[in-house]
XYZ file of C-alpha atoms in Angstrom:
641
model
C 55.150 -9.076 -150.272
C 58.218 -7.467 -150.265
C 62.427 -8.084 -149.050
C 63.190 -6.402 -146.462
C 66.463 -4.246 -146.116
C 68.298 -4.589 -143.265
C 71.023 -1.724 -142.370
C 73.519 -3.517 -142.020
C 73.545 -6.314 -144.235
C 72.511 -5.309 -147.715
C 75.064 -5.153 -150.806
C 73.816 -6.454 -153.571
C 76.352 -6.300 -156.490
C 79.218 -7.660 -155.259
C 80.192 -11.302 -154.689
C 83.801 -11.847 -154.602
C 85.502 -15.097 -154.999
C 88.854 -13.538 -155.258
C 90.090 -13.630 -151.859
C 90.292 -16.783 -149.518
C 89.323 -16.213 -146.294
C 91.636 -18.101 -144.395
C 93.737 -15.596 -146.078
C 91.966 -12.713 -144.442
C 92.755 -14.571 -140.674
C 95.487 -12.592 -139.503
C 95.764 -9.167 -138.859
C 97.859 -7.329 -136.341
C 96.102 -5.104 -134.312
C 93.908 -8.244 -131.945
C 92.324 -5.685 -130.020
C 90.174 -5.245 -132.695
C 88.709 -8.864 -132.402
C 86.550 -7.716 -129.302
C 85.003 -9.986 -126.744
C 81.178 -9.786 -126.516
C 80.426 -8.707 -122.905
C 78.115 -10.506 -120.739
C 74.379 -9.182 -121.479
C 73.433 -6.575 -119.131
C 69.790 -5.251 -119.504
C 69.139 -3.454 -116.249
C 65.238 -2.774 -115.864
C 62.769 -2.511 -117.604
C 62.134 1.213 -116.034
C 65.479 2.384 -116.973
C 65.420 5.457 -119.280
C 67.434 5.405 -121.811
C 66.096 1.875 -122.476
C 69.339 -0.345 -122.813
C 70.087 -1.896 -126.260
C 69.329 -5.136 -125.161
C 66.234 -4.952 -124.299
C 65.674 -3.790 -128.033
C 67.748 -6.734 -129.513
C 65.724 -9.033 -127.021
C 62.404 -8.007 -128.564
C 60.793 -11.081 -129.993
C 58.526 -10.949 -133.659
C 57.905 -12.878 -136.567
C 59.561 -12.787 -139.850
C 58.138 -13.533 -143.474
C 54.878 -15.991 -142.076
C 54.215 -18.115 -144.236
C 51.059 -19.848 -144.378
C 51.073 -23.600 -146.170
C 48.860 -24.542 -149.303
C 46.246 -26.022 -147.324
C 45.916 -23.259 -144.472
C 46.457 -24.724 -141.416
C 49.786 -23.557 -140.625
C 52.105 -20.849 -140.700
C 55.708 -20.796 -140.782
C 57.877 -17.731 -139.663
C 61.530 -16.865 -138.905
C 62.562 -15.098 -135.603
C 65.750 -14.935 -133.565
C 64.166 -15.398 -130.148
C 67.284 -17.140 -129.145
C 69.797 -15.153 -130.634
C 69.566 -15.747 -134.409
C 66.954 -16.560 -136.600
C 65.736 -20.082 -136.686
C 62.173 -21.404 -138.156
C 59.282 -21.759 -135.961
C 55.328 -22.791 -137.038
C 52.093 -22.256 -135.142
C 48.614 -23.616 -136.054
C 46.879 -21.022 -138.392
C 43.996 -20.760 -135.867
C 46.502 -19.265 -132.908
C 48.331 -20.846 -130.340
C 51.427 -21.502 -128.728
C 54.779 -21.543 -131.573
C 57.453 -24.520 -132.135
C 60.663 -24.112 -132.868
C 61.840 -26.514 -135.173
C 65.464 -25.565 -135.837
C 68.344 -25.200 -133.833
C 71.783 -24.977 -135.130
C 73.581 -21.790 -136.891
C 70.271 -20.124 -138.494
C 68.565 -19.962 -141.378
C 68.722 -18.282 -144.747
C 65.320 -18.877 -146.160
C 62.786 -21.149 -146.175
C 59.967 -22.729 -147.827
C 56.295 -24.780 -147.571
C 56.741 -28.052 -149.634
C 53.369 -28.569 -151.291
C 52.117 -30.938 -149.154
C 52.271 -28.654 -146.184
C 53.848 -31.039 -144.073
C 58.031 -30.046 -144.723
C 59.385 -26.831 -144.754
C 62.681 -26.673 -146.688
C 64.748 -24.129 -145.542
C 68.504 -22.831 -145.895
C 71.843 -22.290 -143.691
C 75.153 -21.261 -144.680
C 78.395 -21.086 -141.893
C 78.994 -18.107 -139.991
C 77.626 -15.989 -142.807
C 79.925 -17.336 -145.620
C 76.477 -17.598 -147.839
C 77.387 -21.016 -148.854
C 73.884 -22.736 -148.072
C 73.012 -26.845 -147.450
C 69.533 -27.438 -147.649
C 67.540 -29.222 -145.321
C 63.976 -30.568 -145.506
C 62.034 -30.660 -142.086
C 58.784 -32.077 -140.835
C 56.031 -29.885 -138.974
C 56.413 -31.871 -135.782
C 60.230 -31.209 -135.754
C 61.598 -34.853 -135.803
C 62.110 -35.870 -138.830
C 65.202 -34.082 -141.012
C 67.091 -34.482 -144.087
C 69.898 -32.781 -145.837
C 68.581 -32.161 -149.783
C 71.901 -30.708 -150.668
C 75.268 -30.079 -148.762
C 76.756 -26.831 -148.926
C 79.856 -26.417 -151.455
C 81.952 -23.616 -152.862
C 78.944 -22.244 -154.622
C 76.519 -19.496 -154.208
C 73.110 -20.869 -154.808
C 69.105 -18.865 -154.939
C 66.089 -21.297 -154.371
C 63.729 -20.862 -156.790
C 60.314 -22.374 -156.351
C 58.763 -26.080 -155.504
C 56.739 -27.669 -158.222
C 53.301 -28.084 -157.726
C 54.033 -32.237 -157.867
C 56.133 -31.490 -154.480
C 58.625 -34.408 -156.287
C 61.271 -31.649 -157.424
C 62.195 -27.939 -157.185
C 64.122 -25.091 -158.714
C 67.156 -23.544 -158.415
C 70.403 -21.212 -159.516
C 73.941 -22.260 -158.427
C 77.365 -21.291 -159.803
C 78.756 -24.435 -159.086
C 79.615 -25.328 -162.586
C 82.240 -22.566 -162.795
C 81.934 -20.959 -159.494
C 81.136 -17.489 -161.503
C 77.662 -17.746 -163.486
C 74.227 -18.520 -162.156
C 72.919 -21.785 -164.340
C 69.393 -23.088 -163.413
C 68.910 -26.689 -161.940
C 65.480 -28.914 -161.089
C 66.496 -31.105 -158.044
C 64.705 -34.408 -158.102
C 63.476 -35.018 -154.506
C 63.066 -38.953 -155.250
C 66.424 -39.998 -156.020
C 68.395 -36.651 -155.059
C 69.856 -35.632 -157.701
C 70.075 -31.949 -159.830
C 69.946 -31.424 -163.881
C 71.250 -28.577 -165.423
C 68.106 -27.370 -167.098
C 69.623 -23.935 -168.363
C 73.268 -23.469 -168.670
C 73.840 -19.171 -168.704
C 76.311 -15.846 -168.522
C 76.258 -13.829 -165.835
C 72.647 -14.129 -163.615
C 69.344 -16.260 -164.211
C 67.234 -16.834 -161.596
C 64.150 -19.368 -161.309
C 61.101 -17.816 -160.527
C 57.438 -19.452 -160.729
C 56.694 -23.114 -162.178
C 53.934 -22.694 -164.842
C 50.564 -24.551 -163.707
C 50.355 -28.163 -165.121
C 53.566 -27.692 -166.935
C 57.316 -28.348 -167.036
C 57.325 -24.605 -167.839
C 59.141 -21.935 -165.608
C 59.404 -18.208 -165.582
C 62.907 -17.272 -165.539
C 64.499 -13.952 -165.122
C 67.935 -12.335 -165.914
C 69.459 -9.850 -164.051
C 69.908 -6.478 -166.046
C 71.043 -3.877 -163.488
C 70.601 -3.258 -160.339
C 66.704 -2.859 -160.645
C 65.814 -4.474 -163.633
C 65.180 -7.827 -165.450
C 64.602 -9.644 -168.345
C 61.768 -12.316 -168.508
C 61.455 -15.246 -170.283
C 59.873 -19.002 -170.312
C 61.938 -21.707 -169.734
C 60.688 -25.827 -170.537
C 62.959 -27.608 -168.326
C 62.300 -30.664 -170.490
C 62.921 -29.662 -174.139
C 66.125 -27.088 -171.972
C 64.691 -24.625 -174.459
C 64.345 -20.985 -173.027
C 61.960 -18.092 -175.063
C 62.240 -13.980 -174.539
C 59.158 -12.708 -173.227
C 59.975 -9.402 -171.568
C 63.506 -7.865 -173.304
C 62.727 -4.293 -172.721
C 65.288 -1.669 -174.748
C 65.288 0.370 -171.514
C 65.514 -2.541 -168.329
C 62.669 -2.926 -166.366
C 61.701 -4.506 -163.296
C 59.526 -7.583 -163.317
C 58.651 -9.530 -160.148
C 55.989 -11.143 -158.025
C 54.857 -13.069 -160.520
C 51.902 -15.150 -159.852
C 49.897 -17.998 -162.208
C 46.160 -17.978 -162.647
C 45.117 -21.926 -161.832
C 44.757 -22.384 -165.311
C 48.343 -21.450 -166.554
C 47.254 -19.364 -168.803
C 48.380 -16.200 -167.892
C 50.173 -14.171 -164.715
C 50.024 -11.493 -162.491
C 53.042 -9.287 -161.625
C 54.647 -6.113 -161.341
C 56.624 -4.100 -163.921
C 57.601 -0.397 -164.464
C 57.914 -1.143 -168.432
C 57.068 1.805 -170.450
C 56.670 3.316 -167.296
C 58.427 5.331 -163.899
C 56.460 3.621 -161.384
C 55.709 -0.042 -160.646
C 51.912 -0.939 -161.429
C 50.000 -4.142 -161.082
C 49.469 -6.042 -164.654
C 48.283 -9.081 -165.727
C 50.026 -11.440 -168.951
C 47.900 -13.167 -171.213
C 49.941 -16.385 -172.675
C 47.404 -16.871 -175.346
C 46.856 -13.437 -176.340
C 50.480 -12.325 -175.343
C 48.753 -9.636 -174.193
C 49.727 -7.265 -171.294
C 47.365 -5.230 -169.335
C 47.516 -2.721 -166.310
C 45.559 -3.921 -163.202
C 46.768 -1.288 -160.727
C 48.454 2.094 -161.303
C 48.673 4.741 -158.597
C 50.946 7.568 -158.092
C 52.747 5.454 -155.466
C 54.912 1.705 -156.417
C 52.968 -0.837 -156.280
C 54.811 -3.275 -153.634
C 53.345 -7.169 -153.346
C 51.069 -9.238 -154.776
C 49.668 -12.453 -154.092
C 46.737 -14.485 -155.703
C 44.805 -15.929 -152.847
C 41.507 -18.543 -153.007
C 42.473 -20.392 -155.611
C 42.429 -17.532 -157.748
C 39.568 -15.716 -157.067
C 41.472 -12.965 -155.249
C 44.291 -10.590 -155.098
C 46.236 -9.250 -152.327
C 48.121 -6.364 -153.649
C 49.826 -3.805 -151.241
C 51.084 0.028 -152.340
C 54.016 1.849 -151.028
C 53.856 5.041 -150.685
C 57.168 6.971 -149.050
C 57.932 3.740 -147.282
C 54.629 3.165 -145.936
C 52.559 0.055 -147.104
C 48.690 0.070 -147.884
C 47.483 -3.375 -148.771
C 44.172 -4.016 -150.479
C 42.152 -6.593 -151.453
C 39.865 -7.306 -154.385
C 37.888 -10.044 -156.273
C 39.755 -11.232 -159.136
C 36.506 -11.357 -161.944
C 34.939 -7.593 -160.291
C 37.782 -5.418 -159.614
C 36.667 -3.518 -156.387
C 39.760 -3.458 -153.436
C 38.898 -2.849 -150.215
C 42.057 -1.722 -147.896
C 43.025 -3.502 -145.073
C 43.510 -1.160 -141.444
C 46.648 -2.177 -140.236
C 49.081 -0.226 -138.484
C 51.982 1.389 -139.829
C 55.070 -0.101 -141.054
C 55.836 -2.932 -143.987
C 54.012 -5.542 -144.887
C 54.974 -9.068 -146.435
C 51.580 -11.188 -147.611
C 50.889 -15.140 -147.771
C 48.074 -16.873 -148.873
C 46.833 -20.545 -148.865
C 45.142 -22.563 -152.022
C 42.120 -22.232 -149.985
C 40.837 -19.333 -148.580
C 43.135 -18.709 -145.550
C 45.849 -15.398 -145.894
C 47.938 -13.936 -143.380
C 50.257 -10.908 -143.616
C 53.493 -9.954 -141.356
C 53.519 -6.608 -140.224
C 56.985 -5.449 -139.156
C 56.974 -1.310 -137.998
C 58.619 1.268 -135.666
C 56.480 -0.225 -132.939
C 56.573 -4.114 -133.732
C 59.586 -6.222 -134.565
C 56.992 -8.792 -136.478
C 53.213 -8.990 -135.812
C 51.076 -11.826 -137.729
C 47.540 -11.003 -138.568
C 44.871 -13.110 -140.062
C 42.891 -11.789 -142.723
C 39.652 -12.263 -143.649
C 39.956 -11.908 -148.054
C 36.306 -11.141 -148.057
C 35.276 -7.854 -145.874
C 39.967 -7.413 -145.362
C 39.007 -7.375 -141.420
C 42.287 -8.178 -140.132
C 43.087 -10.113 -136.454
C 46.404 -10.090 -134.639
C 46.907 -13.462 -133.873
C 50.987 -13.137 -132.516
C 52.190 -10.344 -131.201
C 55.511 -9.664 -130.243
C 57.329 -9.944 -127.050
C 59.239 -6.393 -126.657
C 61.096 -7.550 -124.027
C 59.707 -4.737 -121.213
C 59.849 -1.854 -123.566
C 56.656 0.642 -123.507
C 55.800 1.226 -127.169
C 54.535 4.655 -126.401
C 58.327 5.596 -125.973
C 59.008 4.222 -129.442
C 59.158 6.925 -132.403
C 57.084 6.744 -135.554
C 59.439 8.818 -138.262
C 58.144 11.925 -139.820
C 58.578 12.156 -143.892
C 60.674 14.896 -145.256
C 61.475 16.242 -148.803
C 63.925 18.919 -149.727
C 65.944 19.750 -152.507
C 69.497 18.859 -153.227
C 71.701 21.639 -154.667
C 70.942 20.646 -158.513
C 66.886 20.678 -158.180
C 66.804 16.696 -157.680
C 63.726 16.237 -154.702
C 65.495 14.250 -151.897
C 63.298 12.127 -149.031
C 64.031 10.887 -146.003
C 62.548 9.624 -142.648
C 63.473 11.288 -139.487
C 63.146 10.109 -136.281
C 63.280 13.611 -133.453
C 63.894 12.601 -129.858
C 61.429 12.952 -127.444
C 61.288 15.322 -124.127
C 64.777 16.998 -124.631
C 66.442 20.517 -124.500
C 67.548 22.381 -127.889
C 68.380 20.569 -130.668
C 69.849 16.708 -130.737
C 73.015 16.034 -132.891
C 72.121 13.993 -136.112
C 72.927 10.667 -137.370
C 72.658 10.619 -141.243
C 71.378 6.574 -141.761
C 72.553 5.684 -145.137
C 70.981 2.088 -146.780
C 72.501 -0.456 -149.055
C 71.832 -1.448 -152.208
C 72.678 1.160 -153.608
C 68.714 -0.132 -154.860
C 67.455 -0.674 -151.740
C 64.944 2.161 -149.467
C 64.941 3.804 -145.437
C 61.820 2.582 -144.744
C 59.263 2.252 -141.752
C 60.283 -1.424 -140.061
C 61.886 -2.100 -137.130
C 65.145 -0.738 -136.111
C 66.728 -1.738 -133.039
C 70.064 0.828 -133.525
C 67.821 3.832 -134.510
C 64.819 3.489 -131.590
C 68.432 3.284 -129.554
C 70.084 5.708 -130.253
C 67.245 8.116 -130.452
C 66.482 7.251 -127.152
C 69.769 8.028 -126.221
C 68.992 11.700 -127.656
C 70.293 11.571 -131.193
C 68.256 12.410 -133.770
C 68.258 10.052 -136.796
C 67.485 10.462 -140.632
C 67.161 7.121 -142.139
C 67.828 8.722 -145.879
C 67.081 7.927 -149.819
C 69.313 9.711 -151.332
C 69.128 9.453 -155.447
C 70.127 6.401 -156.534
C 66.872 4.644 -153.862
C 64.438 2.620 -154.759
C 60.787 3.372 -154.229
C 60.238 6.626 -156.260
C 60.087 5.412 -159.283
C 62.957 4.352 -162.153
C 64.191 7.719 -163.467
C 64.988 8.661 -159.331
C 66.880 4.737 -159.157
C 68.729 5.522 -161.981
C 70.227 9.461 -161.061
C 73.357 7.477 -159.215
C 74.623 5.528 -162.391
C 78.122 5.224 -163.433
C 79.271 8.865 -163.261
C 76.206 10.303 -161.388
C 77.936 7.832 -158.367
C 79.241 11.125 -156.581
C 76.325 13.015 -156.833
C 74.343 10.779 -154.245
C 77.015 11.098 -152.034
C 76.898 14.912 -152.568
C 73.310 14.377 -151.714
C 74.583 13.484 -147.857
C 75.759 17.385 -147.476
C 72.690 18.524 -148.996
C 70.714 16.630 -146.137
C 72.578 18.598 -143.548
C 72.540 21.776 -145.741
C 68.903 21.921 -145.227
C 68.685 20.418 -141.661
C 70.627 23.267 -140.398
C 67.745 25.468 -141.880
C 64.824 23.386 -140.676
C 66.394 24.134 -137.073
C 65.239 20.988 -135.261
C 68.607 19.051 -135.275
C 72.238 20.486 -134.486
C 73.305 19.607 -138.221
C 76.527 21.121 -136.994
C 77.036 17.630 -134.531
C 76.514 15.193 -137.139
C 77.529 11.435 -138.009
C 77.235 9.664 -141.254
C 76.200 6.228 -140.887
C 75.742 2.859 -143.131
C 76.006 -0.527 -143.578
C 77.776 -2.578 -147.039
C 77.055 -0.037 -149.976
C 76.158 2.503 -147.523
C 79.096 1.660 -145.505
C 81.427 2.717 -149.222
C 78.764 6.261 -148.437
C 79.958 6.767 -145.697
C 83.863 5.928 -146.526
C 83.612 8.554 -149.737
C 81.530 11.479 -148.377
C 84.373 11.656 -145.027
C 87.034 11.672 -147.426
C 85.558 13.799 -150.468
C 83.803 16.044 -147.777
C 85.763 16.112 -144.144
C 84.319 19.151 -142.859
C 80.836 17.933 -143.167
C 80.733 15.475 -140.571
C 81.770 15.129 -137.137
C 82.535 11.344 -137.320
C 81.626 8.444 -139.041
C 80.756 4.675 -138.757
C 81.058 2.332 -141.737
C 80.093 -1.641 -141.527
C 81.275 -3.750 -144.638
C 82.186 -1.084 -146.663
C 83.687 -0.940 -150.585
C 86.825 0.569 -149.857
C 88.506 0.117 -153.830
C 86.162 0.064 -156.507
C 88.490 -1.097 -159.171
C 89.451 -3.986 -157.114
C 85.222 -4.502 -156.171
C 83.791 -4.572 -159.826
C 86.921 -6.543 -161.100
C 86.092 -9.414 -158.698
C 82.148 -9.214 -158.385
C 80.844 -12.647 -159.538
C 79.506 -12.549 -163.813
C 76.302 -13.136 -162.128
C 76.258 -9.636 -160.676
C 78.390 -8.012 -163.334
C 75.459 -7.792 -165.388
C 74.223 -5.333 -163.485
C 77.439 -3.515 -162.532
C 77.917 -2.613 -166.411
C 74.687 -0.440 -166.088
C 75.088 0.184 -162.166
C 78.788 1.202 -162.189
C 80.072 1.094 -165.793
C 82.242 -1.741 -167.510
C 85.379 -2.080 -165.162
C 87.480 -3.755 -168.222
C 86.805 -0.437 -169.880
C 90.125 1.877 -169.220
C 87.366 4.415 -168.418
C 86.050 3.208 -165.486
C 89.100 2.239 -164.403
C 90.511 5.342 -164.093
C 86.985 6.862 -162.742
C 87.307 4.147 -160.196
C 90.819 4.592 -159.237
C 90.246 8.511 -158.714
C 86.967 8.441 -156.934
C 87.315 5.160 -154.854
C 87.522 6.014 -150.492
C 91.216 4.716 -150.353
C 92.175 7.888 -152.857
C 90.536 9.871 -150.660
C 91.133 8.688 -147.408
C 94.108 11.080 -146.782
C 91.381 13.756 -146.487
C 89.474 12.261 -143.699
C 89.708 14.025 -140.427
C 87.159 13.138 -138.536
C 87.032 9.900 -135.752
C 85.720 6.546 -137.857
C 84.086 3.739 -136.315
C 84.476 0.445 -138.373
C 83.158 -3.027 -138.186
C 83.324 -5.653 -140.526
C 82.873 -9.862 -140.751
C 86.035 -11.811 -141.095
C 84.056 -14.353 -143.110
C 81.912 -11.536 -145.301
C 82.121 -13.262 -148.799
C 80.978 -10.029 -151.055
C 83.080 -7.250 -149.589
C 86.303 -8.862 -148.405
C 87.160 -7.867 -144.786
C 90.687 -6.432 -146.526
C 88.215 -3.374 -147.744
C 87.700 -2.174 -144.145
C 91.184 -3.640 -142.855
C 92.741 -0.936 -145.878
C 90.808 1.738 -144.447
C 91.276 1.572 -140.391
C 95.525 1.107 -141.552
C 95.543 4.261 -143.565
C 93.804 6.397 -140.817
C 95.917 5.435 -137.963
C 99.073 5.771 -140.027
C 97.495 9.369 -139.797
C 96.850 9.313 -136.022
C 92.900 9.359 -136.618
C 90.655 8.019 -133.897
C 89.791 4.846 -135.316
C 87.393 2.509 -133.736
C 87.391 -1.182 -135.189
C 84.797 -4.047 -134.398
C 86.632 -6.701 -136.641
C 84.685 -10.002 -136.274
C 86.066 -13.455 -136.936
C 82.479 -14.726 -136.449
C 80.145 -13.035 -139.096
C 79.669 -12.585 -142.855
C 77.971 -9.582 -144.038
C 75.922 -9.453 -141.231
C 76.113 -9.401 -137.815
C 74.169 -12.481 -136.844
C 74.806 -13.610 -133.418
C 72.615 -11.601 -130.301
C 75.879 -11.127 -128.428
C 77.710 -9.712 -131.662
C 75.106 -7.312 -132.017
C 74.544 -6.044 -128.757
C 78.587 -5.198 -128.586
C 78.182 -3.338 -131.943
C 75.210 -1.273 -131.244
C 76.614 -0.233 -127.561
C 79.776 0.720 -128.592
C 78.740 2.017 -131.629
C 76.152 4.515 -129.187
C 79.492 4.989 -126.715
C 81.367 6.676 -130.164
C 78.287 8.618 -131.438
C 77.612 9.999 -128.236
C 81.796 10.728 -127.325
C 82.273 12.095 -131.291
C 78.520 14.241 -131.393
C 79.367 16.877 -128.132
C 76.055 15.637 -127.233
C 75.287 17.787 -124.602
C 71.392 16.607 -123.901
């Protein structure tokens, strides 16, 4: 019911195939390549609690609950890194069913006895595809990873083929394939520019929905018959929208999804094929989030977000009268059988994945996996408080903060900054923030303008030349901090991961006085030399997101305004980590960075990992990051609680 964001991982409009990454190998400073230490967790009455114990904690990931609802499917990196494991619908004890580098995704075949799921190398995004059996012992590779970038689509209902996107006829654009399960083998079904993605197989048809990318948060729809190859508009909005979740009625005849067409928010509507008819379902003053159609049809499973918390709600299909479901704070992500059988993953401040079954008639919900939080007391974990203030131009800013608990005077900050840039600080489970705020640092997990989750005019206040007024947005936060009184805004670090990583490399340099240090993890370092590689798939959206980098324009805004122009200003101690093997935001980006400040004498830190991609995958990898990370916020902050 919805993707989640992780901190340190997300970057969305950049996939470079411009740099080789044996090319990227060598680099002369190799006390950057650090050694994981062995993993020390001391007890489980230590206060602060150590980051291990946090990484240790054990949930479930996107359950997924099989056609005929009698099993679920989840991810969870109980051993390190996220593998697939399924459990019998009814409760019981989980199987782990994969075991090599981890998975990417995965999926229920229709006969709800395979699971196909993905895995790429190290975090080089490159997936194979394997199919695997519920009882774990019978596995096939479906395709074997290549050069190209690939998006699973959906299975079709005959289980004898599914959908795809892969750029492997050019290595640039996204084309659509239908891989043929019986004798292995892909068509070409749409050949495109730039990015179109698979989505939903119509009912009793040869008929897909298709989308195209159009900026960074919005789409163009259309119906694709893989059989004739011929493809027909049926959302081309004049200003983008979003369209998602889509989601047949048995008969085929029309869909549910969500849209903010003709609108700000997202709402719930419903497509009429026949009538080519649209109408609104749900509208609230909140975006809608998920929805699912559950029971064969007869029901929908919607859920609403409201300032990063998620309501979800059930209703009849044929008498529209939701009921909401009590669950516990925190995002939700919803899956429902053909039958009557639904589940939803709850992943908060206090839970690093909790499944509950829900009954779709009175939306009584029952835990039926909890997770394992490896000794720590969830009383000592902090539920964030909302906050709005103004930045300097009138523009409404939010944010999530997290206060330490039990201290002296005020705790120095860390500013949290998300990727994206579409992407939104929300209520889920954050090892490095319960960490660190345990450690007595405050935290503000921030949307600055430019987030998604307050509707399309706020996503759309960072485009093109409005780029430096979200980072502006990072000074306003402490402007106002310093007047709320509860944090020492005065003993503050800016913080983010991939395009909040490039936040935190421009507001150091276009702002050095602001903070007291700063920690960047796959960060855009050179804009002009970003947009001019990212992948035609994704340069549809940069033209709206950042502006057309062929256009001498945008070069030159680009060449002014990118970190490495700026970086002569910084002053204050960096902290820098990046994946050797990242394939959208070449490791070069952070290597160009961490030479320029020590050429200066700066107090660099550098976690350069030969390892990981854009993420940091492996349990040992992490725990080194977040515990030196903590060693240089606490050093850098005068934290004196």
């Amino acid at each position: 019911m919805h993707k989640r964001i992780t901190k340190i991982i997300m970057l969305s409009f950049l996939t470079s195939t411009a740099f080789s990454i044996d090319a990227q190998q060598h680099w002369p400073f190799p006390q950057d390549e650090h050694t994981p230490d062995p993993l020390r967790i001391g007890t489980a009455s230590d206060r602060p609690v150590d980051v291990s114990r946090f990484l240790l904690s054990r949930g479930a990931s996107s359950g997924r609950v099989n056609s005929q609802g009698t099993h679920i499917a989840f991810s969870s990196n109980v051993t390190g890194i996220s593998q697939l494991w399924i459990m019998a619908i009814t409760g019981g004890q989980a199987k782990q069913l994969t075991f090599g580098n981890g998975i990417t995704f995965f999926r229920w075949h229709p006969d709800g006895q395979q699971i196909i799921y993905g895995a790429d190398n190290n975090g080089d995004e490159r997936e194979a595809y394997y199919m695997i059996d519920i009882a774990g012992t019978s596995e096939s590779l479906v395709k074997a990873s290549s050069k190209a970038y690939r998006a699973f689509g959906a299975f079709h209902a005959d289980g004898k083929r599914f959908s795809y996107a892969s750029t492997e006829r050019n290595g640039r654009d996204f084309d659509i394939y239908v891989h043929n399960l019986n004798n292995g083998k892909s068509e070409l079904v749409y050949q495109s520019e730039f990015g179109f993605f698979p989505a939903q197989w119509r009912p009793g048809t040869n008929q897909m929905l298709v989308t195209e990318t159009v900026g960074e948060d919005g789409e163009n729809l259309y119906l694709l018959d893989t059989s004739s190859k011929k493809i027909q508009p049926l959302f081309k909005p004049t200003v983008s929208a979003a369209f998602n979740n889509f989601q047949w009625n048995a008969s085929g005849s029309g869909f549910y999804f969500i849209s903010n067409d003709d609108s700000d928010l997202l709402s719930l509507r419903f497509h009429n094929m026949t009538t080519n008819r649209t109408d609104e379902i749900v509208k609230t003053d909140a975006e809608l989030h998920g929805v699912k159609l559950c029971a064969g049809g007869d029901t929908l499973l919607y859920s609403i977000n409201d300032d990063g918390f998620e309501t979800a709600f059930v209703t009849p299909t044929k008498s529209f009268s939701p009921k909401k479901v009590d669950l516990p704070q925190g995002t939700l992500y919803a899956s429902c059988s053909q039958k009557s059988a639904a589940i939803i993953t709850l992943n908060g401040p206090a839970t690093p994945g909790s499944l509950y079954a829900l009954d779709l008639n009175s939306a009584e919900s029952t835990l039926i996996r909890e997770p394992d939080l490896a000794g720590i007391d969830s009383r000592t974990l902090q539920t964030p408080e909302v906050i709005r203030f103004p930045a300097r131009d009138g523009v409404e800013l939010q944010g999530l903060l997290y206060l330490p608990k039990n201290i002296k005077g005020m705790p120095p900050l860390v500013i949290d900054i998300h990727g994206g840039p579409t992407g939104q600080a929300r209520p889920s489970w954050q090892p490095l923030t319960q960490y660190l705020v345990g450690k007595g640092i405050a935290v503000l997990d921030i949307n600055v303008r430019g987030s998604t989750g307050f509707g399309k005019t706020y996503a759309r206040l960072d485009n093109q030349e409005k780029r430096l007024d979200s980072v502006r947005d990072l000074v306003d936060a402490l402007a106002w901090l310093k007047k709320d009184g509860r944090v020492d805004a005065d003993n503050a670090a800016a913080m983010g991961g991939s395009y909040g990583g490039y936040m935190v490399n421009a507001v150091m340099g276009a702002y050095p006085d602001a903070f007291a240090a700063g920690a960047s993890f796959v960060g855009v370092a050179d804009w002009v030399r970003a947009l001019q590689t990212a992948s035609p798939g994704l340069k549809a959206s940069d033209r709206i997101e950042y502006g057309d980098i062929t256009d001498p324009k945008w070069q030159e805004f680009y060449a002014v305004n990118s970190p490495i122009n700026t970086v002569e200003n910084i002053v204050a101690p960096m902290f820098f980590q990046h994946g050797v093997n990242d394939p959208r935001d070449p490791v070069t980006e952070s290597d160009t960075m961490v030479s320029a400040l020590r050429e200066k004498n700066i107090p660099v830190t550098y976690l350069r990992m030969p390892d990981e991609g854009h993420s940091v995958r492996k349990l040992t990898n992490r725990v080194m990051l977040y515990r030196q990370l903590a060693d240089f916020l606490e050093t850098h902050l005068n934290n004196k609680n």
